[in-house]
mmCIF file of C-alpha atoms and ligand atoms in Angstrom:
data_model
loop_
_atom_site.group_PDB
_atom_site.id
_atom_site.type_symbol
_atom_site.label_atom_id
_atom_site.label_comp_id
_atom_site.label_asym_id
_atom_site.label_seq_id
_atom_site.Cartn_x
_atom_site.Cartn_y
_atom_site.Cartn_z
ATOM 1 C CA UNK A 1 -29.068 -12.828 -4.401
ATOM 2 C CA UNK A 2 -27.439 -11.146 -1.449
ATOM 3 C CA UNK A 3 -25.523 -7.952 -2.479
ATOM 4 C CA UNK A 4 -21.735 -8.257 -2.018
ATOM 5 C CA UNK A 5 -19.202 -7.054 0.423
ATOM 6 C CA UNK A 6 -16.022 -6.186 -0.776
ATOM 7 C CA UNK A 7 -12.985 -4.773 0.374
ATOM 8 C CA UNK A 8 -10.137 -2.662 -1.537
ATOM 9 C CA UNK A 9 -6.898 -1.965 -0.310
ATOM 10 C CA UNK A 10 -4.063 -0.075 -2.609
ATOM 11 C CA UNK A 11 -0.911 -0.480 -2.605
ATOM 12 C CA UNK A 12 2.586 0.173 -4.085
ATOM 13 C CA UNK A 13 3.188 -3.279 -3.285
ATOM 14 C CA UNK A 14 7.283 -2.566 -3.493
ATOM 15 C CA UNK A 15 7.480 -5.419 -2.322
ATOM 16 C CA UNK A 16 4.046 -6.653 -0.372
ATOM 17 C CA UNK A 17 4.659 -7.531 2.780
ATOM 18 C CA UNK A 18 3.467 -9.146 6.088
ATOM 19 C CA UNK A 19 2.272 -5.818 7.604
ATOM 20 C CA UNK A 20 -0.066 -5.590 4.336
ATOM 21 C CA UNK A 21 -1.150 -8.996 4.837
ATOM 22 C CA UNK A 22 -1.950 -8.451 8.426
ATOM 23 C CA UNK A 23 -3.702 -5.490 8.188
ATOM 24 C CA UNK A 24 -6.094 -7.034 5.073
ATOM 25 C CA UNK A 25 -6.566 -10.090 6.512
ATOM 26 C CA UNK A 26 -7.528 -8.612 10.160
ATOM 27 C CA UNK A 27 -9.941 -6.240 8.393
ATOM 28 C CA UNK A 28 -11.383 -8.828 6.539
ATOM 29 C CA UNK A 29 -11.963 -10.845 9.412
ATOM 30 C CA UNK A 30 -13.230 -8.447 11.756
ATOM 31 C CA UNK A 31 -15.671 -6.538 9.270
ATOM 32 C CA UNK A 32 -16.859 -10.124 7.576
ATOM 33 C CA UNK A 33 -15.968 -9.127 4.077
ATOM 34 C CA UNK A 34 -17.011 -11.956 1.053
ATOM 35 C CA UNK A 35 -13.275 -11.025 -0.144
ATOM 36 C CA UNK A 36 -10.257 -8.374 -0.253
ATOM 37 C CA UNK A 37 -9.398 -7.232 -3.604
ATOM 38 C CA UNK A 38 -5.455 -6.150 -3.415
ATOM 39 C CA UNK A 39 -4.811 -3.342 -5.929
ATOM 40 C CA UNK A 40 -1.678 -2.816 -7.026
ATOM 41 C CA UNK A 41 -1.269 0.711 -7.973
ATOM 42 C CA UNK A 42 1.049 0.297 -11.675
ATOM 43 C CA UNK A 43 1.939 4.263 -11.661
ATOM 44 C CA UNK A 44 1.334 5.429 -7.757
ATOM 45 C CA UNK A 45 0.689 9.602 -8.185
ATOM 46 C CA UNK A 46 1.634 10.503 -4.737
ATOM 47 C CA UNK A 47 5.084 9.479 -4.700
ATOM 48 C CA UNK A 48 8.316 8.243 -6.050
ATOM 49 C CA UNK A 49 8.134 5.399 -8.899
ATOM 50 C CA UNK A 50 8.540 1.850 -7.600
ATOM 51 C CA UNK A 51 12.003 0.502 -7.888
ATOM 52 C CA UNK A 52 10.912 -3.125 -9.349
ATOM 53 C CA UNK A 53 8.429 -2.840 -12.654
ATOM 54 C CA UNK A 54 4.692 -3.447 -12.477
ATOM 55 C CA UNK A 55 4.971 -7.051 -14.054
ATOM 56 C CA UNK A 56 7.488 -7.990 -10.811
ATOM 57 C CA UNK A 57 5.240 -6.370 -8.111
ATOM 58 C CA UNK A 58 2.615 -7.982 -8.715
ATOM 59 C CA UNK A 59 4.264 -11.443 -9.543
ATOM 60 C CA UNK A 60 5.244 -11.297 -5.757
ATOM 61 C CA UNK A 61 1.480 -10.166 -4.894
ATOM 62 C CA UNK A 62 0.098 -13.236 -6.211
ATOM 63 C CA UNK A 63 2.917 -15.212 -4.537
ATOM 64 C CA UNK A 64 1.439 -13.653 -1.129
ATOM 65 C CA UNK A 65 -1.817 -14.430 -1.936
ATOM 66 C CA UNK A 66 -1.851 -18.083 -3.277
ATOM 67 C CA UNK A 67 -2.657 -19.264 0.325
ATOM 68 C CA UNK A 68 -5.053 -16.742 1.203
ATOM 69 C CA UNK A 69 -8.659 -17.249 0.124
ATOM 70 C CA UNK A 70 -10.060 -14.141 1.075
ATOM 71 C CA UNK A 71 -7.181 -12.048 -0.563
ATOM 72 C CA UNK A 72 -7.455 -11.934 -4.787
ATOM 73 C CA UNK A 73 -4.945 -9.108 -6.158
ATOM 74 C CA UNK A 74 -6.568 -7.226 -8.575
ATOM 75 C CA UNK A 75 -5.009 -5.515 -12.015
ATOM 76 C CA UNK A 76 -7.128 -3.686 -12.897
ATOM 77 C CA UNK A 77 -5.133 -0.334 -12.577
ATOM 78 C CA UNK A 78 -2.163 -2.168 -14.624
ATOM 79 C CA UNK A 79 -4.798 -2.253 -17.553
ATOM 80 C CA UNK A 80 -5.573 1.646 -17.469
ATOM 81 C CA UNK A 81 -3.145 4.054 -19.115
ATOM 82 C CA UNK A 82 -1.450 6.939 -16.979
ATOM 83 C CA UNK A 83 -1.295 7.724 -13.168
ATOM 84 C CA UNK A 84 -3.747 5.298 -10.919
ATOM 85 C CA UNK A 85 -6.209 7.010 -9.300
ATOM 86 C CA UNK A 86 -8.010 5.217 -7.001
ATOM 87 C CA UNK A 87 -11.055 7.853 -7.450
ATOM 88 C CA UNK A 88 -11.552 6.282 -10.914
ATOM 89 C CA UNK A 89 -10.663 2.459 -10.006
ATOM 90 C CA UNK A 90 -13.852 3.206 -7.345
ATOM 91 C CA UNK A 91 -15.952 4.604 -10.300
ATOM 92 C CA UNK A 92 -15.141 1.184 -12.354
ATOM 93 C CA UNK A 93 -15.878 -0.748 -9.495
ATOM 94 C CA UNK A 94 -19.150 1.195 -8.602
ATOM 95 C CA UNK A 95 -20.238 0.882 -12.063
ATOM 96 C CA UNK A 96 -19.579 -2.845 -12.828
ATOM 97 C CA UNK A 97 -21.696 -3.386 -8.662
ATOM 98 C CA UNK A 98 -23.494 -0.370 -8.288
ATOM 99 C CA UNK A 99 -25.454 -2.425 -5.188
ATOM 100 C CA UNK A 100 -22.298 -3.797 -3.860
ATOM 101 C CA UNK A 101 -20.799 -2.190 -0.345
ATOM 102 C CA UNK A 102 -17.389 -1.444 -1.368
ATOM 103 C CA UNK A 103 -14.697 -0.758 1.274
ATOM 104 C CA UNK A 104 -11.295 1.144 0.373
ATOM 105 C CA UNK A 105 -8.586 -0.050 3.404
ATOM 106 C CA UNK A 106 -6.527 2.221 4.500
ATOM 107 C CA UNK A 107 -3.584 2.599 6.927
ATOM 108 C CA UNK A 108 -4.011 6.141 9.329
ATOM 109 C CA UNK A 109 -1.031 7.176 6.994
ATOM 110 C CA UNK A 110 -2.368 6.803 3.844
ATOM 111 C CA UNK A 111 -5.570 8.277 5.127
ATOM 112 C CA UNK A 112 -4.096 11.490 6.693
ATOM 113 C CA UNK A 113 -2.674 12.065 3.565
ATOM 114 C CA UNK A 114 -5.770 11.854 1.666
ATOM 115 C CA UNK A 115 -6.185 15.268 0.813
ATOM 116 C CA UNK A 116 -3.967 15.187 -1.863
ATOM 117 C CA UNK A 117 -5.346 12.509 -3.494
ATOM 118 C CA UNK A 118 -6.991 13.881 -7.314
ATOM 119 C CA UNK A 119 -10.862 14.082 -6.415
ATOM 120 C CA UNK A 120 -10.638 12.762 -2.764
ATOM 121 C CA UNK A 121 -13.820 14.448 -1.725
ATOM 122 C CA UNK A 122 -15.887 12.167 -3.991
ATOM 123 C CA UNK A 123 -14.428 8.888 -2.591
ATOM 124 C CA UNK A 124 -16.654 8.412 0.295
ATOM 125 C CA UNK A 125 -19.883 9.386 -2.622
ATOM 126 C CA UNK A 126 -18.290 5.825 -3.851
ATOM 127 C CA UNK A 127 -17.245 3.456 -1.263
ATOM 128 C CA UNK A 128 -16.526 3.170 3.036
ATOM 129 C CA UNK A 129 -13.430 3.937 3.906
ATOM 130 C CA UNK A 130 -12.035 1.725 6.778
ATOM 131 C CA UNK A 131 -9.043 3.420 8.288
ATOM 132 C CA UNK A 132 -6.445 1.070 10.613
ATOM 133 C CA UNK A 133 -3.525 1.666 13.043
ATOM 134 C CA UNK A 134 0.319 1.163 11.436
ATOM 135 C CA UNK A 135 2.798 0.024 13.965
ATOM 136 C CA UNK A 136 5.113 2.750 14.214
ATOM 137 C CA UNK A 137 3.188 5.164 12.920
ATOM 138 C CA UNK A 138 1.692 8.506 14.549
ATOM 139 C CA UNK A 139 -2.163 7.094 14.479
ATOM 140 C CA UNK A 140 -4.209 10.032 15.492
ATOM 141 C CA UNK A 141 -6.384 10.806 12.578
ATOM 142 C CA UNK A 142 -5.376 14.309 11.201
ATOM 143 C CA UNK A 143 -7.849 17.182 12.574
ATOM 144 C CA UNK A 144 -8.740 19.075 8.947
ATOM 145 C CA UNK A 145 -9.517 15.837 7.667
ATOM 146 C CA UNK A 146 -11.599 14.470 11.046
ATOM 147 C CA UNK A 147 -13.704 17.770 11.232
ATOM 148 C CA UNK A 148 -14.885 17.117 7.242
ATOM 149 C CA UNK A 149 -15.448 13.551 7.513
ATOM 150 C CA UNK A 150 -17.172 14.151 11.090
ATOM 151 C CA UNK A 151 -20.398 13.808 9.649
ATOM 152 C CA UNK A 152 -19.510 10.364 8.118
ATOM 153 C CA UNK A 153 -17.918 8.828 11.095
ATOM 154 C CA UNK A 154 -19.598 5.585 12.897
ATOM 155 C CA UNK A 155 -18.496 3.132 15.730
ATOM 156 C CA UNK A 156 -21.408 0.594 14.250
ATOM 157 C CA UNK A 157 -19.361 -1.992 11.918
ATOM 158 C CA UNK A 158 -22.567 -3.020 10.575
ATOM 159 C CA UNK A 159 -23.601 -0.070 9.191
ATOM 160 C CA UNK A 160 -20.818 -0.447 6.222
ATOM 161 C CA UNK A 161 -23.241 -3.921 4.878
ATOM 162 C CA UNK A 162 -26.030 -2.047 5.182
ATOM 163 C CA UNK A 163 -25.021 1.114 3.565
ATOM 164 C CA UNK A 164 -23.011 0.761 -0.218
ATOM 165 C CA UNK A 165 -20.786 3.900 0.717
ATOM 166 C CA UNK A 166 -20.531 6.739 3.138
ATOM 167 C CA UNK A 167 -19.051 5.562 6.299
ATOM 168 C CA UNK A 168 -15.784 5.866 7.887
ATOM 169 C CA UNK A 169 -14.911 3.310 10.294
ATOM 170 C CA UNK A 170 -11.597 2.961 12.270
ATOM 171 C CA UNK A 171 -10.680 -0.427 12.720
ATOM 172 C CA UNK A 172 -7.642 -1.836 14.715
ATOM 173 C CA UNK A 173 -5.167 -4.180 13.636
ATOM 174 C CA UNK A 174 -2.305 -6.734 14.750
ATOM 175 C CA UNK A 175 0.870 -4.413 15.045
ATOM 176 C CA UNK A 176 3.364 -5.555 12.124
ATOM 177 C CA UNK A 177 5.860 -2.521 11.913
ATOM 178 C CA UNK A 178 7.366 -3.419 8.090
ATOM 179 C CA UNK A 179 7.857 -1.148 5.320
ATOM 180 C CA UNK A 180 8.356 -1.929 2.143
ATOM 181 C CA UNK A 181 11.097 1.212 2.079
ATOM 182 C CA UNK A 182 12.780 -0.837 5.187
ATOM 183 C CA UNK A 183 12.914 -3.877 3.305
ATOM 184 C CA UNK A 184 14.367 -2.299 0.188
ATOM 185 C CA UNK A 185 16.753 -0.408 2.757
ATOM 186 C CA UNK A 186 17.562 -3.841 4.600
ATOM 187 C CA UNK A 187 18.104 -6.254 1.366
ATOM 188 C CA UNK A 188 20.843 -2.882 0.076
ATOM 189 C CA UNK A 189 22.957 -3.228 3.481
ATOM 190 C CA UNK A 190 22.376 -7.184 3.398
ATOM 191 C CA UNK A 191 20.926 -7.079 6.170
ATOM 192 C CA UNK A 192 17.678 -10.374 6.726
ATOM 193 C CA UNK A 193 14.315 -9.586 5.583
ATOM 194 C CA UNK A 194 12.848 -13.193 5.371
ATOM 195 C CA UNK A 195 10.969 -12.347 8.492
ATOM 196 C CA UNK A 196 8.775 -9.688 6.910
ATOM 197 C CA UNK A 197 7.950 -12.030 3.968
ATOM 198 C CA UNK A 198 6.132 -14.852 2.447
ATOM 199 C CA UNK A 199 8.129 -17.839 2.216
ATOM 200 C CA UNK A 200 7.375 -17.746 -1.617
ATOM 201 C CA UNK A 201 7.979 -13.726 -1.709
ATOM 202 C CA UNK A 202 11.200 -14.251 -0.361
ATOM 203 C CA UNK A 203 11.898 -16.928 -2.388
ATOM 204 C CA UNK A 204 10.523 -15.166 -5.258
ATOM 205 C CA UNK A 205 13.143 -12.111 -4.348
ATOM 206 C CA UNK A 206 15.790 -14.612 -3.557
ATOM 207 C CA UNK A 207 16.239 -16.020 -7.434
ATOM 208 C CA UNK A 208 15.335 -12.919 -9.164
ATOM 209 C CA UNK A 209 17.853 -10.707 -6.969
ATOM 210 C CA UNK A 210 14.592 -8.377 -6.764
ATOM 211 C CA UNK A 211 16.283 -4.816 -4.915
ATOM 212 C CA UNK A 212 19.842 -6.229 -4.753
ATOM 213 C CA UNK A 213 20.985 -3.507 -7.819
HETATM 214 P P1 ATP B 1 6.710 2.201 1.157
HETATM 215 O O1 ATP B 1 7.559 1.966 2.386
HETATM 216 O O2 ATP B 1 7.406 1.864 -0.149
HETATM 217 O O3 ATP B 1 6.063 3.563 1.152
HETATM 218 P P2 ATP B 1 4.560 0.706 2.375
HETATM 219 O O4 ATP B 1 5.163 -0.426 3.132
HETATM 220 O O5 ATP B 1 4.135 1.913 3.157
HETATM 221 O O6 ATP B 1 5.528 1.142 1.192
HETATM 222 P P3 ATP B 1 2.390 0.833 0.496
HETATM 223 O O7 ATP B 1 2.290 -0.087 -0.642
HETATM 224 O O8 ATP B 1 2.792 2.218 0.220
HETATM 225 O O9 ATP B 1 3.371 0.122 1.567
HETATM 226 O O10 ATP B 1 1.096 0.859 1.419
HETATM 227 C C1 ATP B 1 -0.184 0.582 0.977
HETATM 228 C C2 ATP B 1 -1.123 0.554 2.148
HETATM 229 O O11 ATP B 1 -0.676 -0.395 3.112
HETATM 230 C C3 ATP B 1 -1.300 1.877 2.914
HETATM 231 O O12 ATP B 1 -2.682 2.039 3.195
HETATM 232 C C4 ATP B 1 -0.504 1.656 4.177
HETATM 233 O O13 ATP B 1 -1.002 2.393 5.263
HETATM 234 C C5 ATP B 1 -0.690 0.168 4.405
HETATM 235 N N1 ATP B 1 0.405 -0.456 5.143
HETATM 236 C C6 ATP B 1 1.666 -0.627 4.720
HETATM 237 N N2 ATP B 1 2.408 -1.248 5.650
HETATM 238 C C7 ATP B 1 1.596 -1.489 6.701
HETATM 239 C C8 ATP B 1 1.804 -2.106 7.999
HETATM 240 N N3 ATP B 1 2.994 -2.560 8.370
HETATM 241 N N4 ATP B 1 0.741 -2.185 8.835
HETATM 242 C C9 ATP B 1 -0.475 -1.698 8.458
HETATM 243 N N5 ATP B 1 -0.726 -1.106 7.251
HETATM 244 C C10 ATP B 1 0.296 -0.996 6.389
#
């Protein structure tokens, strides 16, 4: 049976948006991964608490997904107690497939910021780490953090199905420039956000008056 190829990409998900779907869908695409698994993170440690609760978030993430085979969104940090980590939803992943070639997708953002993640030394011991561009974004990959990973840089795609872990690959993406802080920002002044959603999403927002108090 041929080992599997799976991707991982975190988010708040507050709400998900197109510039998430973009950038999982292009790096699915371009790296031929057998699927995407969307995580929401339930208790995000690096910054403030979602506004809507986990059971809303990720109502509207598998809205977003129901047309997207490649794209599942995955719960598995709404089952665990406390903070998510995403060093210990790679260590449940890499012991349920430990022959699988897992890939955590990450925006240069998210990445740069990586050093204050609890035990983010061991993450490329457990998975790839694809990095991509965010429209609007500064996306120069920070020095500290370019000088330690140096060693685990490639410009061969194909090295992340051969390899289970390891390698960090930067991969470009469509510009989308949406955050989910400027659509909570836009819905408070009234101003349109349908654009940077689903149809469903927005619907989804739309009845439930999801940011609107
Ligand atoms: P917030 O504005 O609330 O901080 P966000 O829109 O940045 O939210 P997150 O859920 O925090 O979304 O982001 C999860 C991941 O999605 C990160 O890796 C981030 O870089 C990436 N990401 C978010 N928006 C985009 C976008 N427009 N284009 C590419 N990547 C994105």
């Amino acid at each position: 049976m041929k080992a599997e190829f799976i991707g991982l990409y975190g988010g708040t998900f507050d709400p998900i948006h197109l510039g998430h779907l973009t950038a999982a869908s292009d790096v699915q695409k371009s790296i031929d991964l057998d699927e995407v698994r969307m995580i929401l993170s339930s208790i995000p440690p690096h910054r403030d608490q979602p506004v809507l609760s986990t059971k809303d978030r990720f109502s509207l993430l598998t809205m977003a997904l129901k047309n997207e085979p490649k794209l599942c969104a995955d719960s598995g940090e709404m089952e665990r107690e406390g903070p998510s980590y995403m060093v210990d939803t790679l260590k449940g992943y890499r012991k349920e497939k430990p022959d699988c070639s897992l890939v955590l997708i990450l925006g240069m953002e998210a990445f740069n910021g990586l050093m204050s993640w609890r035990c983010w030394e061991k993450l490329i011991d457990l998975a790839h780490i694809v990095v991509t561009d965010r429209a609007g974004f500064h996306n120069e990959m920070e020095k500290t953090l370019a000088g330690y990973f140096q060693p685990h840089l490639t410009k061969e795609k194909s090295q992340l199905k051969q390899l289970t872990h390891g390698k960090i690959y930067v991969q470009s993406v469509s510009p989308v420039a949406v955050s989910a802080t400027d659509i909570r920002r836009r819905i408070a002044n009234k101003e349109p956000v349908r654009h940077m959603l689903t149809n469903g999403c927005w619907e989804m927002m739309q009845e439930n008056g999801f940011y609107t108090h």
